[in-house]
mmCIF file of C-alpha atoms in Angstrom:
data_model
loop_
_atom_site.group_PDB
_atom_site.id
_atom_site.type_symbol
_atom_site.label_atom_id
_atom_site.label_comp_id
_atom_site.label_asym_id
_atom_site.label_seq_id
_atom_site.Cartn_x
_atom_site.Cartn_y
_atom_site.Cartn_z
ATOM 1 C CA MET A 2 20.173 -5.639 8.529
ATOM 2 C CA SER A 3 17.429 -6.599 10.950
ATOM 3 C CA SER A 4 18.250 -8.960 13.854
ATOM 4 C CA TRP A 5 15.316 -10.947 12.630
ATOM 5 C CA GLU A 6 16.943 -11.697 9.283
ATOM 6 C CA GLY A 7 16.919 -15.402 10.173
ATOM 7 C CA PHE A 8 13.126 -15.530 9.911
ATOM 8 C CA PHE A 9 12.953 -13.612 6.657
ATOM 9 C CA CYS A 10 15.813 -15.129 4.631
ATOM 10 C CA LEU A 11 15.097 -16.701 1.260
ATOM 11 C CA ASN A 12 15.323 -20.319 2.311
ATOM 12 C CA PRO A 13 12.818 -23.218 2.517
ATOM 13 C CA ASN A 14 12.502 -22.792 6.250
ATOM 14 C CA ILE A 15 11.164 -19.257 6.106
ATOM 15 C CA LEU A 16 8.608 -18.556 8.910
ATOM 16 C CA VAL A 17 5.258 -17.734 7.618
ATOM 17 C CA LEU A 18 2.829 -15.665 9.699
ATOM 18 C CA ASP A 19 -1.022 -15.631 9.275
ATOM 19 C CA SER A 20 -1.980 -12.042 10.344
ATOM 20 C CA HIS A 21 -5.584 -12.930 11.229
ATOM 21 C CA PHE A 22 -7.329 -16.322 11.714
ATOM 22 C CA HIS A 23 -9.837 -17.844 14.298
ATOM 23 C CA LEU A 24 -8.226 -20.652 16.125
ATOM 24 C CA ASN A 25 -11.250 -21.939 17.981
ATOM 25 C CA TYR A 26 -13.360 -22.098 14.841
ATOM 26 C CA LEU A 27 -10.995 -24.400 12.870
ATOM 27 C CA ASN A 28 -12.242 -27.934 12.066
ATOM 28 C CA SER A 29 -9.971 -30.914 13.332
ATOM 29 C CA LEU A 30 -7.759 -28.548 15.028
ATOM 30 C CA LYS A 31 -4.680 -30.678 15.404
ATOM 31 C CA LEU A 32 -4.832 -31.940 11.809
ATOM 32 C CA THR A 33 -5.267 -28.512 10.527
ATOM 33 C CA LEU A 34 -2.311 -27.217 12.379
ATOM 34 C CA GLU A 35 -0.163 -30.067 11.355
ATOM 35 C CA LYS A 36 -0.973 -29.138 7.757
ATOM 36 C CA ALA A 37 -0.025 -25.477 8.292
ATOM 37 C CA ILE A 38 3.302 -26.530 9.971
ATOM 38 C CA LYS A 39 4.246 -28.746 6.917
ATOM 39 C CA LYS A 40 3.880 -25.666 4.830
ATOM 40 C CA ASN A 41 5.932 -23.481 7.247
ATOM 41 C CA VAL A 42 2.838 -21.575 8.305
ATOM 42 C CA VAL A 43 3.949 -21.735 11.977
ATOM 43 C CA THR A 44 2.592 -18.672 13.666
ATOM 44 C CA GLY A 45 -0.215 -16.163 13.448
ATOM 45 C CA ILE A 46 -2.463 -13.709 15.160
ATOM 46 C CA VAL A 47 -5.548 -15.448 16.644
ATOM 47 C CA ALA A 48 -8.586 -13.314 16.275
ATOM 48 C CA GLY A 49 -10.565 -12.399 19.358
ATOM 49 C CA VAL A 50 -14.419 -12.322 18.796
ATOM 50 C CA TRP A 51 -16.057 -12.246 22.179
ATOM 51 C CA ASN A 52 -15.206 -13.100 25.781
ATOM 52 C CA GLU A 53 -15.981 -16.812 25.532
ATOM 53 C CA ASP A 54 -13.897 -17.217 22.415
ATOM 54 C CA THR A 55 -10.928 -15.777 24.226
ATOM 55 C CA LEU A 56 -11.399 -18.161 27.161
ATOM 56 C CA GLU A 57 -11.830 -21.117 24.709
ATOM 57 C CA ASN A 58 -8.542 -20.123 22.941
ATOM 58 C CA LEU A 59 -6.684 -19.941 26.142
ATOM 59 C CA SER A 60 -8.114 -23.244 27.284
ATOM 60 C CA PHE A 61 -6.254 -24.993 24.326
ATOM 61 C CA SER A 62 -3.038 -24.424 26.188
ATOM 62 C CA MET A 63 -4.233 -26.905 28.805
ATOM 63 C CA ASP A 64 -5.209 -29.587 26.296
ATOM 64 C CA PRO A 65 -2.710 -32.393 26.381
ATOM 65 C CA ASN A 66 -3.574 -33.413 22.978
ATOM 66 C CA LEU A 67 -2.366 -30.081 21.645
ATOM 67 C CA ASN A 68 0.736 -29.474 23.795
ATOM 68 C CA SER A 69 3.091 -31.047 21.265
ATOM 69 C CA ILE A 70 1.840 -28.842 18.449
ATOM 70 C CA LEU A 71 0.417 -25.666 19.843
ATOM 71 C CA CYS A 72 1.631 -22.824 21.952
ATOM 72 C CA PHE A 73 0.697 -19.399 23.085
ATOM 73 C CA LEU A 74 3.561 -16.772 22.949
ATOM 74 C CA SER A 75 3.925 -14.811 26.214
ATOM 75 C CA LYS A 76 5.552 -11.390 26.527
ATOM 76 C CA GLU A 77 7.786 -12.753 29.042
ATOM 77 C CA MET A 78 9.554 -14.836 26.325
ATOM 78 C CA ASP A 79 12.365 -13.875 24.195
ATOM 79 C CA ILE A 80 10.204 -13.948 21.168
ATOM 80 C CA LYS A 81 13.059 -14.101 18.565
ATOM 81 C CA ASN A 82 14.246 -17.192 20.082
ATOM 82 C CA SER A 83 10.809 -18.676 21.046
ATOM 83 C CA PHE A 84 9.701 -20.085 17.493
ATOM 84 C CA ASP A 85 9.749 -23.889 16.950
ATOM 85 C CA LEU A 86 9.177 -24.756 13.374
ATOM 86 C CA ASN A 87 7.492 -28.018 14.594
ATOM 87 C CA LYS A 88 4.841 -26.145 16.597
ATOM 88 C CA PHE A 89 2.176 -23.513 15.797
ATOM 89 C CA SER A 90 2.774 -20.292 17.995
ATOM 90 C CA CYS A 91 -0.036 -18.026 18.588
ATOM 91 C CA PHE A 92 -0.278 -14.310 19.154
ATOM 92 C CA LEU A 93 -3.552 -13.927 20.984
ATOM 93 C CA SER A 94 -5.984 -11.051 20.671
ATOM 94 C CA HIS A 95 -8.917 -10.128 22.571
ATOM 95 C CA GLY A 96 -12.009 -8.266 21.291
ATOM 96 C CA LEU A 97 -15.745 -7.401 21.197
ATOM 97 C CA HIS A 98 -16.732 -7.967 17.513
ATOM 98 C CA PRO A 99 -19.425 -5.682 16.111
ATOM 99 C CA MET A 100 -21.307 -8.669 14.460
ATOM 100 C CA TYR A 101 -22.055 -10.032 17.934
ATOM 101 C CA VAL A 102 -23.310 -6.873 19.476
ATOM 102 C CA HIS A 103 -26.942 -7.040 18.184
ATOM 103 C CA GLU A 104 -27.159 -10.807 19.371
ATOM 104 C CA LYS A 105 -25.616 -10.186 22.759
ATOM 105 C CA TRP A 106 -26.716 -6.818 23.856
ATOM 106 C CA ILE A 107 -30.139 -5.990 21.992
ATOM 107 C CA LEU A 108 -33.507 -7.696 22.968
ATOM 108 C CA GLU A 109 -36.000 -8.733 20.458
ATOM 109 C CA ASN A 110 -38.026 -5.660 21.207
ATOM 110 C CA GLY A 111 -35.059 -3.573 20.142
ATOM 111 C CA LYS A 112 -34.276 -2.427 23.664
ATOM 112 C CA LEU A 113 -30.686 -2.672 25.240
ATOM 113 C CA ASN A 114 -29.949 -5.370 27.670
ATOM 114 C CA ASN A 115 -27.950 -2.946 29.992
ATOM 115 C CA GLU A 116 -27.154 -5.577 32.521
ATOM 116 C CA LYS A 117 -25.597 -7.880 29.829
ATOM 117 C CA ILE A 118 -23.662 -4.979 28.506
ATOM 118 C CA SER A 119 -22.276 -4.078 31.942
ATOM 119 C CA ASN A 120 -21.321 -7.725 32.636
ATOM 120 C CA ASP A 121 -19.687 -8.315 29.256
ATOM 121 C CA LEU A 122 -17.563 -5.134 29.472
ATOM 122 C CA SER A 123 -16.618 -6.157 33.124
ATOM 123 C CA GLU A 124 -15.655 -9.727 31.963
ATOM 124 C CA PHE A 125 -13.710 -8.334 28.931
ATOM 125 C CA ASN A 126 -11.598 -6.190 31.131
ATOM 126 C CA GLN A 127 -11.086 -8.895 33.814
ATOM 127 C CA ILE A 128 -9.904 -11.465 31.107
ATOM 128 C CA LEU A 129 -7.441 -8.878 29.831
ATOM 129 C CA LEU A 130 -6.122 -8.144 33.269
ATOM 130 C CA ASN A 131 -5.821 -11.866 34.128
ATOM 131 C CA ASN A 132 -4.041 -12.712 30.904
ATOM 132 C CA LYS A 133 -2.151 -9.436 30.013
ATOM 133 C CA ASN A 134 1.126 -11.335 29.368
ATOM 134 C CA LYS A 135 -0.588 -13.450 26.731
ATOM 135 C CA ILE A 136 -2.682 -10.758 24.863
ATOM 136 C CA TRP A 137 -0.884 -9.085 22.250
ATOM 137 C CA ALA A 138 -3.567 -7.070 20.586
ATOM 138 C CA ILE A 139 -7.186 -5.856 21.089
ATOM 139 C CA GLY A 140 -9.722 -6.868 18.523
ATOM 140 C CA GLU A 141 -11.576 -7.592 16.626
ATOM 141 C CA THR A 142 -13.646 -4.387 17.150
ATOM 142 C CA GLY A 143 -15.185 -1.798 14.784
ATOM 143 C CA PHE A 144 -18.321 -1.174 12.970
ATOM 144 C CA ASP A 145 -20.595 -3.370 10.678
ATOM 145 C CA LEU A 146 -23.818 -2.444 8.909
ATOM 146 C CA SER A 147 -24.052 -5.537 6.631
ATOM 147 C CA ASN A 148 -27.366 -7.019 5.771
ATOM 148 C CA ASP A 149 -26.866 -9.867 8.164
ATOM 149 C CA ILE A 150 -27.184 -7.311 10.931
ATOM 150 C CA LEU A 151 -29.594 -4.833 9.348
ATOM 151 C CA LYS A 152 -32.179 -7.685 8.755
ATOM 152 C CA HIS A 153 -31.735 -9.425 12.126
ATOM 153 C CA LYS A 154 -34.843 -9.788 14.151
ATOM 154 C CA ASN A 155 -33.346 -7.829 17.036
ATOM 155 C CA CYS A 156 -32.611 -4.785 14.818
ATOM 156 C CA ASN A 157 -35.987 -4.461 13.046
ATOM 157 C CA SER A 158 -36.983 -1.399 15.036
ATOM 158 C CA LEU A 159 -33.475 0.255 15.063
ATOM 159 C CA THR A 160 -31.939 2.686 12.586
ATOM 160 C CA LYS A 161 -28.387 2.471 11.237
ATOM 161 C CA GLN A 162 -27.514 5.167 13.602
ATOM 162 C CA ASN A 163 -28.869 3.347 16.597
ATOM 163 C CA LEU A 164 -26.738 0.391 15.611
ATOM 164 C CA ILE A 165 -23.651 2.410 15.257
ATOM 165 C CA GLU A 166 -24.115 3.926 18.660
ATOM 166 C CA ILE A 167 -24.544 0.477 20.243
ATOM 167 C CA GLN A 168 -21.430 -0.919 18.399
ATOM 168 C CA ASN A 169 -19.624 2.112 19.530
ATOM 169 C CA ILE A 170 -19.967 1.008 23.090
ATOM 170 C CA ALA A 171 -17.914 -1.993 22.420
ATOM 171 C CA PHE A 172 -15.552 0.021 20.196
ATOM 172 C CA GLU A 173 -14.671 2.654 22.715
ATOM 173 C CA ASN A 174 -14.142 0.002 25.508
ATOM 174 C CA CYS A 175 -11.665 -1.784 23.387
ATOM 175 C CA ILE A 176 -9.908 1.404 22.470
ATOM 176 C CA GLN A 177 -9.613 2.413 26.100
ATOM 177 C CA ALA A 178 -8.380 -1.097 26.884
ATOM 178 C CA ALA A 179 -5.723 -0.739 24.064
ATOM 179 C CA ILE A 180 -4.548 2.603 25.507
ATOM 180 C CA ASN A 181 -4.497 1.189 29.080
ATOM 181 C CA TYR A 182 -2.343 -1.752 28.085
ATOM 182 C CA LYS A 183 -0.439 -0.199 25.226
ATOM 183 C CA LEU A 184 -1.662 -2.775 22.763
ATOM 184 C CA PRO A 185 -2.387 -2.490 18.957
ATOM 185 C CA VAL A 186 -5.938 -2.758 17.642
ATOM 186 C CA ILE A 187 -7.525 -4.968 15.080
ATOM 187 C CA LEU A 188 -10.484 -3.479 13.240
ATOM 188 C CA HIS A 189 -13.327 -5.106 11.502
ATOM 189 C CA LEU A 190 -15.080 -2.448 9.218
ATOM 190 C CA ARG A 191 -18.151 -3.051 7.118
ATOM 191 C CA ALA A 192 -19.738 0.325 7.471
ATOM 192 C CA PRO A 193 -19.617 3.563 5.440
ATOM 193 C CA TRP A 194 -16.063 4.577 4.976
ATOM 194 C CA ASN A 195 -16.528 8.183 6.100
ATOM 195 C CA LEU A 196 -17.549 6.770 9.468
ATOM 196 C CA CYS A 197 -14.651 4.328 9.528
ATOM 197 C CA ILE A 198 -12.005 7.028 8.876
ATOM 198 C CA GLN A 199 -13.640 9.256 11.413
ATOM 199 C CA LYS A 200 -13.547 6.675 14.134
ATOM 200 C CA ILE A 201 -9.822 5.598 13.165
ATOM 201 C CA LYS A 202 -8.759 9.289 13.518
ATOM 202 C CA TRP A 203 -10.565 9.526 16.976
ATOM 203 C CA ALA A 204 -8.828 6.396 18.219
ATOM 204 C CA LYS A 205 -5.468 7.705 17.006
ATOM 205 C CA ASN A 206 -6.104 10.930 18.745
ATOM 206 C CA GLN A 207 -7.058 9.095 21.905
ATOM 207 C CA GLY A 208 -3.486 7.479 21.934
ATOM 208 C CA VAL A 209 -3.823 4.333 20.158
ATOM 209 C CA ASN A 210 -0.483 3.635 18.367
ATOM 210 C CA ASN A 211 -0.847 0.597 15.893
ATOM 211 C CA MET A 212 -4.200 -0.265 14.125
ATOM 212 C CA MET A 213 -4.740 -2.850 11.485
ATOM 213 C CA ILE A 214 -7.933 -3.191 9.303
ATOM 214 C CA HIS A 215 -8.249 -6.860 8.842
ATOM 215 C CA CYS A 216 -9.598 -8.382 5.562
ATOM 216 C CA TYR A 217 -9.676 -4.915 4.004
ATOM 217 C CA SER A 218 -12.693 -4.362 1.800
ATOM 218 C CA GLY A 219 -12.758 -0.643 1.559
ATOM 219 C CA PRO A 220 -12.131 1.652 -1.421
ATOM 220 C CA ALA A 221 -8.701 1.609 -3.066
ATOM 221 C CA GLU A 222 -8.782 5.447 -2.975
ATOM 222 C CA GLU A 223 -9.004 5.418 0.893
ATOM 223 C CA LEU A 224 -5.605 3.658 1.022
ATOM 224 C CA LYS A 225 -3.600 6.996 0.774
ATOM 225 C CA ILE A 226 -5.429 8.547 3.789
ATOM 226 C CA LEU A 227 -4.889 5.210 5.697
ATOM 227 C CA SER A 228 -1.213 5.183 4.933
ATOM 228 C CA LYS A 229 -0.730 8.772 6.100
ATOM 229 C CA LEU A 230 -2.280 7.658 9.346
ATOM 230 C CA SER A 231 0.091 4.581 9.416
ATOM 231 C CA ILE A 232 -2.765 2.133 9.409
ATOM 232 C CA TYR A 233 -2.003 -1.419 8.578
ATOM 233 C CA CYS A 234 -4.345 -3.284 6.162
ATOM 234 C CA SER A 235 -4.375 -7.038 5.923
ATOM 235 C CA PHE A 236 -5.695 -8.851 2.877
ATOM 236 C CA GLY A 237 -7.015 -12.520 2.885
ATOM 237 C CA ALA A 238 -8.168 -14.708 -0.028
ATOM 238 C CA VAL A 239 -10.930 -12.398 -1.499
ATOM 239 C CA PRO A 240 -8.584 -10.766 -3.915
ATOM 240 C CA THR A 241 -7.739 -14.095 -5.317
ATOM 241 C CA TRP A 242 -11.386 -14.424 -6.480
ATOM 242 C CA GLN A 243 -11.611 -13.790 -10.102
ATOM 243 C CA LYS A 244 -14.589 -11.565 -9.756
ATOM 244 C CA ALA A 245 -13.262 -9.478 -6.885
ATOM 245 C CA THR A 246 -11.617 -6.811 -8.926
ATOM 246 C CA LYS A 247 -12.107 -3.997 -6.445
ATOM 247 C CA ASN A 248 -10.510 -6.010 -3.596
ATOM 248 C CA ARG A 249 -7.649 -6.983 -5.839
ATOM 249 C CA ASP A 250 -7.090 -3.304 -6.881
ATOM 250 C CA ALA A 251 -7.013 -2.291 -3.186
ATOM 251 C CA PHE A 252 -4.499 -4.935 -2.457
ATOM 252 C CA LEU A 253 -2.310 -3.755 -5.319
ATOM 253 C CA LYS A 254 -2.536 -0.158 -4.372
ATOM 254 C CA CYS A 255 -1.904 -0.640 -0.616
ATOM 255 C CA ASP A 256 1.339 0.758 0.616
ATOM 256 C CA PRO A 257 3.834 -2.247 0.957
ATOM 257 C CA LEU A 258 5.021 -0.820 4.324
ATOM 258 C CA PHE A 259 1.448 -1.381 5.807
ATOM 259 C CA ARG A 260 0.297 -4.432 3.829
ATOM 260 C CA MET A 261 -0.207 -7.805 5.342
ATOM 261 C CA LEU A 262 -1.476 -11.341 4.452
ATOM 262 C CA GLU A 263 -4.137 -13.337 6.328
ATOM 263 C CA THR A 264 -6.533 -16.121 5.818
ATOM 264 C CA ASP A 265 -9.449 -15.126 8.236
ATOM 265 C CA SER A 266 -9.797 -19.018 8.546
ATOM 266 C CA PRO A 267 -12.058 -20.745 8.385
ATOM 267 C CA ASP A 268 -14.038 -18.054 6.470
ATOM 268 C CA LEU A 269 -13.389 -16.802 2.840
ATOM 269 C CA PRO A 270 -11.365 -19.581 1.196
ATOM 270 C CA PRO A 271 -9.137 -18.778 -1.796
ATOM 271 C CA GLU A 272 -10.018 -19.352 -5.464
ATOM 272 C CA ILE A 273 -7.162 -21.433 -6.822
ATOM 273 C CA PRO A 274 -6.549 -21.232 -10.634
ATOM 274 C CA GLY A 275 -7.352 -24.548 -12.270
ATOM 275 C CA VAL A 276 -9.085 -25.705 -9.039
ATOM 276 C CA GLY A 277 -11.784 -23.276 -8.233
ATOM 277 C CA LYS A 278 -12.883 -21.734 -4.856
ATOM 278 C CA LEU A 279 -12.140 -23.980 -1.970
ATOM 279 C CA THR A 280 -14.886 -24.922 0.443
ATOM 280 C CA GLU A 281 -13.295 -23.741 3.536
ATOM 281 C CA ASN A 282 -10.190 -21.807 4.723
ATOM 282 C CA GLU A 283 -7.237 -22.783 6.877
ATOM 283 C CA PRO A 284 -3.854 -21.234 7.694
ATOM 284 C CA ALA A 285 -2.126 -23.557 5.338
ATOM 285 C CA ASN A 286 -3.728 -21.903 2.521
ATOM 286 C CA LEU A 287 -1.764 -18.737 3.122
ATOM 287 C CA ILE A 288 0.814 -20.280 0.890
ATOM 288 C CA GLU A 289 -1.370 -20.482 -2.150
ATOM 289 C CA ILE A 290 -2.929 -16.942 -1.356
ATOM 290 C CA SER A 291 0.557 -15.481 -1.213
ATOM 291 C CA LYS A 292 1.558 -17.191 -4.546
ATOM 292 C CA ILE A 293 -1.580 -15.924 -6.312
ATOM 293 C CA LEU A 294 -1.278 -12.351 -4.892
ATOM 294 C CA ALA A 295 2.484 -12.099 -5.444
ATOM 295 C CA ALA A 296 1.997 -12.836 -9.115
ATOM 296 C CA HIS A 297 -0.307 -9.827 -9.374
ATOM 297 C CA LEU A 298 2.538 -7.623 -7.954
ATOM 298 C CA ASN A 299 5.236 -9.307 -10.152
ATOM 299 C CA LYS A 300 6.853 -10.499 -6.985
ATOM 300 C CA THR A 301 7.939 -13.831 -5.658
ATOM 301 C CA ASP A 302 5.751 -15.330 -2.847
ATOM 302 C CA ILE A 303 8.836 -15.282 -0.688
ATOM 303 C CA GLU A 304 9.128 -11.570 -1.099
ATOM 304 C CA LEU A 305 5.429 -10.971 -0.326
ATOM 305 C CA ILE A 306 5.609 -13.150 2.818
ATOM 306 C CA LYS A 307 8.788 -11.503 3.999
ATOM 307 C CA SER A 308 7.165 -8.115 3.748
ATOM 308 C CA SER A 309 3.909 -9.292 5.359
ATOM 309 C CA ASN A 310 5.972 -10.957 8.237
ATOM 310 C CA GLU A 311 7.895 -7.838 8.898
ATOM 311 C CA ASN A 312 4.782 -5.623 8.940
ATOM 312 C CA ALA A 313 2.988 -7.912 11.244
ATOM 313 C CA PHE A 314 5.873 -7.969 13.707
ATOM 314 C CA ARG A 315 5.938 -4.222 13.597
ATOM 315 C CA PHE A 316 2.252 -3.967 14.085
ATOM 316 C CA LEU A 317 2.514 -6.120 17.235
ATOM 317 C CA GLY A 318 5.368 -3.834 18.407
ATOM 318 C CA ILE A 319 7.907 -6.590 18.581
ATOM 319 C CA PHE A 320 10.322 -4.643 16.491
#
């Protein structure tokens, strides 16, 4: 029996972990975290989008209005004994998100802003060095060829291959950082899956240990390959949407040893039977998401949460 059994036992005080959410984008932060705590969602992995987001998240630890309710877990702590069910405890990640690359690094004429790239990479590495005891994962990083990027004014003169090459600058810097600091990697992947699999294999060959695809939106048939590569896949509220049959199929077919639950708050809110799709997302909604998705697996929500918790701790390298 795991020494963490107290966190996973089937009782009302089970610790619930949100595998991916955006702390600094949440509305009415203190109220939102209080709502989460009341539903036993008391910890989670905070997504890292860009340097300024990581710094904003870190600044919350110095906010006296949040000290009584929010804390950032440090690697110097005895994690097993550090959780307070009256506080929201964060595992912080630090990334260079592919959806920011075209805004940050590409000029309106389609040329690269090489000085900005150099400065951002230097700042990224310095933030990581300065806060290595509080940063538990690298990411988000990855590849995105969604219409939001392809149709952006900065990308009009660029091909998809051009964009992949520019996003790859951020990706490879993040992978090297993960290797240097022996950290897991959180992936954002909205690009052709042959490319995504290729880059995952490359990163694994470079020496990255644990990797997680957050808010998995790929084909269900790719999950066998990902399982063989020991890649974790996190699912949010999209599979709760009535029309999202492909996403739900992927959730159902994901290897339970590598499946996790997230909200991606405040984005992609769940669709609640009898209520409809909520207008925004928050960590507290993980309880409703787990109930809906557990029913599709013919499991209880507690069983699904327990499995997701264990996988998240394993992904982070805690046990």
